[in-house]
Short mmCIF file of C-alpha atoms in Angstrom, two decimals:
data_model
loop_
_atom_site.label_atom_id
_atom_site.label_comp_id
_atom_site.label_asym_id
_atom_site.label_seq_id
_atom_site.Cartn_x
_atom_site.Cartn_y
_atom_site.Cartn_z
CA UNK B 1 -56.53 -68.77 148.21
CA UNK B 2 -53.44 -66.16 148.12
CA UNK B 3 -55.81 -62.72 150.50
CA UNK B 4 -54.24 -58.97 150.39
CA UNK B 5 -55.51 -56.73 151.62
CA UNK B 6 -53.92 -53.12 151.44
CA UNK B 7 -55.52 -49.94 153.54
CA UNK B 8 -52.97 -47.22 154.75
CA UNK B 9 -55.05 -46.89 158.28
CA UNK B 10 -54.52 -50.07 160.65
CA UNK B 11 -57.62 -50.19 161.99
CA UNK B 12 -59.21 -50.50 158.61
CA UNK B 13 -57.19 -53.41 157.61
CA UNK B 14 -57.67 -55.21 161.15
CA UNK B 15 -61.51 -54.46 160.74
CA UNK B 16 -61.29 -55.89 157.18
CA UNK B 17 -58.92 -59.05 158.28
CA UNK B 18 -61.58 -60.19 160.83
CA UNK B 19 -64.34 -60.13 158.34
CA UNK B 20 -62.83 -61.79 155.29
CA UNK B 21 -60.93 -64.78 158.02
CA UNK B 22 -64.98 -65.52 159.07
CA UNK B 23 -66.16 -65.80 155.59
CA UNK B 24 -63.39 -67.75 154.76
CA UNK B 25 -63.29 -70.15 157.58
CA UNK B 26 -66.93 -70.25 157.06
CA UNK B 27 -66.91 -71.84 153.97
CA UNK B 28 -63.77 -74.39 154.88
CA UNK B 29 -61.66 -72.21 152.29
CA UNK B 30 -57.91 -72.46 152.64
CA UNK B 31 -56.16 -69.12 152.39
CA UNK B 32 -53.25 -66.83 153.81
CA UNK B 33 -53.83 -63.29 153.77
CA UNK B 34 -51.11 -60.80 153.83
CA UNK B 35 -51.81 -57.41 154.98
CA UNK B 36 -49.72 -53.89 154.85
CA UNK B 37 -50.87 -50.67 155.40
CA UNK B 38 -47.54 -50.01 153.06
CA UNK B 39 -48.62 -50.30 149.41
CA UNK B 40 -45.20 -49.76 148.63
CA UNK B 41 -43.77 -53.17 150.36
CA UNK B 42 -46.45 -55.11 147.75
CA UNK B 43 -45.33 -53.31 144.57
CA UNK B 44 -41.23 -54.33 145.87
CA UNK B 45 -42.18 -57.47 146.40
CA UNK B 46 -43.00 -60.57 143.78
CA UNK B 47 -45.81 -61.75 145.81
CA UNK B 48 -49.10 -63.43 143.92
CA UNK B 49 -52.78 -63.15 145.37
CA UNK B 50 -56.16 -64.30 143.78
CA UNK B 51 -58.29 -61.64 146.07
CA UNK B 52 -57.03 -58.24 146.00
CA UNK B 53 -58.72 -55.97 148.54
CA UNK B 54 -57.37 -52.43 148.54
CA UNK B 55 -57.90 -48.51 149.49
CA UNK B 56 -57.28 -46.68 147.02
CA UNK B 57 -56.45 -43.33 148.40
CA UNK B 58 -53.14 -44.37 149.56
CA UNK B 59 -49.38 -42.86 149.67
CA UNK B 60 -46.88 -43.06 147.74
CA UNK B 61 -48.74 -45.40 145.50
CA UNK B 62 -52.35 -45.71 145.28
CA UNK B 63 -55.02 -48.34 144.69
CA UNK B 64 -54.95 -47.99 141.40
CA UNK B 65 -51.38 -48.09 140.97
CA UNK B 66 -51.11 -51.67 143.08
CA UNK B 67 -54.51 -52.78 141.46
CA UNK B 68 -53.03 -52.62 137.73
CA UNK B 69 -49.25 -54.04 139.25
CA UNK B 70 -51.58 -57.13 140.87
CA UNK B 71 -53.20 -57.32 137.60
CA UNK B 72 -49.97 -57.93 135.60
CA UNK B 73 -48.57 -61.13 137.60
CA UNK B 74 -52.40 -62.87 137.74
CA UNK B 75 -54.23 -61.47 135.08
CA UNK B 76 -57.65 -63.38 136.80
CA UNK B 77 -56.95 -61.86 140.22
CA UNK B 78 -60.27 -60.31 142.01
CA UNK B 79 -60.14 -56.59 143.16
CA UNK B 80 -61.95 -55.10 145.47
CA UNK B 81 -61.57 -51.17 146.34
CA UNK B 82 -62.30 -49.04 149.06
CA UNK B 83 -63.17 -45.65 147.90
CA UNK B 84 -65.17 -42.49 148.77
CA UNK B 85 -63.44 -40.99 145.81
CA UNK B 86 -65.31 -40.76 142.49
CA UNK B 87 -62.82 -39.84 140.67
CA UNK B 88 -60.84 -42.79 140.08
CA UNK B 89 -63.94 -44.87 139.55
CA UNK B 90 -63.30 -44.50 135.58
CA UNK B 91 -59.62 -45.86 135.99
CA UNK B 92 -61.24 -48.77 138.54
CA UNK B 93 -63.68 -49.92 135.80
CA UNK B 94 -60.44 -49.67 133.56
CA UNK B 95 -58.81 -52.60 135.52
CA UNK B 96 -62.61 -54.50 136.10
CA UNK B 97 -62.69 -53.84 139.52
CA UNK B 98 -64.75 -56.45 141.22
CA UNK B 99 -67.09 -54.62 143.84
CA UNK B 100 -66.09 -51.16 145.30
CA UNK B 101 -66.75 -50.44 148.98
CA UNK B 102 -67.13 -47.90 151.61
CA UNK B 103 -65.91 -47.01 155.04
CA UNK B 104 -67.55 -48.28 157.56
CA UNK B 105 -67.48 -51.58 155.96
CA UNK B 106 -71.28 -53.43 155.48
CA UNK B 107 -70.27 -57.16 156.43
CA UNK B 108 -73.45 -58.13 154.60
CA UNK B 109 -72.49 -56.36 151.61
CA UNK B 110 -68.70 -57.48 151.72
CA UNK B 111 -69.85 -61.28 152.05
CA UNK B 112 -72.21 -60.90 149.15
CA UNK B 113 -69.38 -59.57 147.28
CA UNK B 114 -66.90 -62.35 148.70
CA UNK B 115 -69.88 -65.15 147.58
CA UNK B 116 -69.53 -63.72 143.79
CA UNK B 117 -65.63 -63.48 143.46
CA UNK B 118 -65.75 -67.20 145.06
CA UNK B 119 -67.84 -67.81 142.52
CA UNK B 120 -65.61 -65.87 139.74
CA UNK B 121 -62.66 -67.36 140.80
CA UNK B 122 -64.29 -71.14 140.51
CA UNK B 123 -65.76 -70.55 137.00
CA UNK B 124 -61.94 -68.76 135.77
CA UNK B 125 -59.51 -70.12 133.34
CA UNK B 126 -56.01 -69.71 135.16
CA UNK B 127 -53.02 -70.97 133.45
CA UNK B 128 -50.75 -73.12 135.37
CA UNK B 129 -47.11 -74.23 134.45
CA UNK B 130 -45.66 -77.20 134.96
CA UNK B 131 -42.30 -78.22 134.07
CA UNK B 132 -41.71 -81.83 132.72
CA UNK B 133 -38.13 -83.24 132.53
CA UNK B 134 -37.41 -81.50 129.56
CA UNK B 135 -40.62 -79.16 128.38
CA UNK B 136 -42.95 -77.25 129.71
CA UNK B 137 -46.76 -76.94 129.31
CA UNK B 138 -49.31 -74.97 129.75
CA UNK B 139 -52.34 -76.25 131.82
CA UNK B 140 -56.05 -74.87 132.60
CA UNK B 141 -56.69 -75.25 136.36
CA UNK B 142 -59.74 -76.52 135.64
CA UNK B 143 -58.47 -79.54 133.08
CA UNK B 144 -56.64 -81.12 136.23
CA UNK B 145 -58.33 -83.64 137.45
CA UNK B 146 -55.99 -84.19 140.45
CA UNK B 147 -52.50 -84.37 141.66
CA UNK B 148 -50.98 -87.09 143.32
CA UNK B 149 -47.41 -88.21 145.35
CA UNK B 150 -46.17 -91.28 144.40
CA UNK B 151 -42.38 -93.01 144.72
CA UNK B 152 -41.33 -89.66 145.09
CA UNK B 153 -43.21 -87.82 142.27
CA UNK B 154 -45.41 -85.10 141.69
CA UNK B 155 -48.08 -86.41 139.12
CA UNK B 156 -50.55 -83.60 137.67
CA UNK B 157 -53.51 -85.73 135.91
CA UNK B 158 -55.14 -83.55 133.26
CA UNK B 159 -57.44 -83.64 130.61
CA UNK B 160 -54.49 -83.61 128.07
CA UNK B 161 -52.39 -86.17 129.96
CA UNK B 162 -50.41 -86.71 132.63
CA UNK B 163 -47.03 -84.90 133.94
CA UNK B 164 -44.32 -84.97 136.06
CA UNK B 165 -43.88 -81.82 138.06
CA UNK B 166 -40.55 -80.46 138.69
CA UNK B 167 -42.27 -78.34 141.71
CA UNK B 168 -43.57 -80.62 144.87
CA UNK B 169 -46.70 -81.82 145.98
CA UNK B 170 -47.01 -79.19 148.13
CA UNK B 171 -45.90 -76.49 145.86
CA UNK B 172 -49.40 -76.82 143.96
CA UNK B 173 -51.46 -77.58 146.86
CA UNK B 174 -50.27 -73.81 148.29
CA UNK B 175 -50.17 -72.16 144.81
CA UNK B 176 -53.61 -73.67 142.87
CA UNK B 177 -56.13 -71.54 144.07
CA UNK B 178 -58.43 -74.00 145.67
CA UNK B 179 -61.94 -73.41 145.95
CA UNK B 180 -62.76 -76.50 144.30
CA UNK B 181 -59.45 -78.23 145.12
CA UNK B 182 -59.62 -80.26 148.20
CA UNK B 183 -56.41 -82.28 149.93
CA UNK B 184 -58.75 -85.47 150.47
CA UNK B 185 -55.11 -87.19 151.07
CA UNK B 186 -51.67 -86.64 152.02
CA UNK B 187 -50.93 -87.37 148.74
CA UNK B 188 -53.55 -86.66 146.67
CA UNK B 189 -55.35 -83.20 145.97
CA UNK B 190 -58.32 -83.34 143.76
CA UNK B 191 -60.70 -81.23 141.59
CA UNK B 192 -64.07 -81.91 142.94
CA UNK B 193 -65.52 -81.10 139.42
CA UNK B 194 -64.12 -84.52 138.34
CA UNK B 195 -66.11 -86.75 141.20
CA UNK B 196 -68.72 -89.10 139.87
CA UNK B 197 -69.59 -90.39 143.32
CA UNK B 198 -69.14 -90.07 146.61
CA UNK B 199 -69.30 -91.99 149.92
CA UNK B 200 -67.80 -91.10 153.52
CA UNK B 201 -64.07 -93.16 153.39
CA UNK B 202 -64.11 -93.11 148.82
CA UNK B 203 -64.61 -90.40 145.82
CA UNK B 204 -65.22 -92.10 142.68
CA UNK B 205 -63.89 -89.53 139.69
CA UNK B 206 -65.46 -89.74 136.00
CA UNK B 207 -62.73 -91.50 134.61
CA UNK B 208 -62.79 -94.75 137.23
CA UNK B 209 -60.44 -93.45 139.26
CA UNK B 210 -60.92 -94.43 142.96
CA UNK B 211 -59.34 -92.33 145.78
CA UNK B 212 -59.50 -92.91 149.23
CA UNK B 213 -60.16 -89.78 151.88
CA UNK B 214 -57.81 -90.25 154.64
CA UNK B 215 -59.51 -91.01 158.12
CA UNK B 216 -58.72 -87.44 159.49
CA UNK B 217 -59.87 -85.69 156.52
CA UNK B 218 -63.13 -87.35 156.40
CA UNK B 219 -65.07 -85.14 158.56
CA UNK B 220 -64.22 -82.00 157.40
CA UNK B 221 -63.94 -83.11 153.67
CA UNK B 222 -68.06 -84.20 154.06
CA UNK B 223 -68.75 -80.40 154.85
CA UNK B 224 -66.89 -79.44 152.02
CA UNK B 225 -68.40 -81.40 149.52
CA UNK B 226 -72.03 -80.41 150.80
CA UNK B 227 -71.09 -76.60 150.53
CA UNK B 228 -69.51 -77.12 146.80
CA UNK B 229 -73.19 -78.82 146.04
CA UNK B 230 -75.36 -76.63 147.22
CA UNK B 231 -72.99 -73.86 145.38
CA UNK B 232 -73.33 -75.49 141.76
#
């Protein structure tokens, strides 16, 4: 999960860091956040996120501004504003602004709102590229069924078929956003949609495959998989 989170007071985006690392940590979610209280330093950069938290009274660009340039390189990113100000709440709605928030923050009101763009993001159609030795497809996050390291390769196992990646293992372990991805392996990272059955050291997927959970992973896996249940 690929956080910003954009406010041009400090103390606002430390306030909002500490509450969005619990919820996250909470619920065994990987993530990096990246915070600025620059908007200009995300709109210069090429930078990617799938939960976009931002004020929107900012200098030299605005909320609004970042929201829509956000919008453009992941069409399914989540936005969240901070505002006070009503009058940009028709150009918010514009963009389908996820929840909008006021200073001081409600944690109980932010984690509700965290709880439905989890669940947003889960449910979401993102495309994913993959380059093959000589073409390139287009794949639905949620047609892979899991990706695995083997001799050397980068195998994506879809719906559709099965490719060789040009970009590493851990390329798409960092870049999928993985609310229902878990790294049950060092090789192997796997769409929990996709498991038929599953027992402490084993995941059984639909289509026979079996995959062992690595020793270390085991524990903390176990949690995961209860949380995704009692989610669906």
């Amino acid at each position: 999960m690929r956080i910003l989170i954009c406010d041009d007071e400090k103390r606002y985006v430390d306030e909002l860091k500490g509450f969005v690392e619990k919820y996250m940590k909470d619920h065994l979610y990987s993530y990096t956040i990246r915070t600025t209280t620059n908007p200009l330093t995300i709109i210069n950069s090429d930078d990617v996120f799938d939960l976009v938290l931002l004020d929107i009274q900012m200098e030299p660009f605005n909320g609004i501004s970042v929201a829509k340039e956000m919008k453009k390189r992941n069409k399914k990113a989540v936005v969240f504003f901070i505002t006070s100000y009503n009058e940009y709440i028709d150009d918010a709605m514009d963009l389908q602004a996820f929840r909008y928030f006021d200073k001081p923050f409600q944690p109980d009101r932010l984690y509700s709102g965290l709880d439905k763009a989890m669940e947003y993001i889960d449910n979401s159609y993102v495309d994913v590229y993959v380059q093959g030795s000589k073409d390139s497809f287009r794949v639905i996050i949620d047609d892979i069924k899991y990706i695995k390291y083997e001799n050397r390769k980068t195998q994506m196992v879809t719906n559709q078929g099965t490719y060789i990646t040009k970009q590493n293992f851990s390329y798409w372990c960092d870049n999928i956003s993985n609310s229902f991805f878990y790294k049950v392996h060092k090789s192997f990272f796997v769409n929990l949609h996709y498991i038929d059955y599953y027992k402490y050291k084993e995941i059984l997927l639909f289509d026979g495959t079996r995959i062992s959970v690595a020793p270390r992973r085991q524990s903390d896996f176990r949690k995961f998989w209860f949380l995704y249940l009692q989610k669906r």
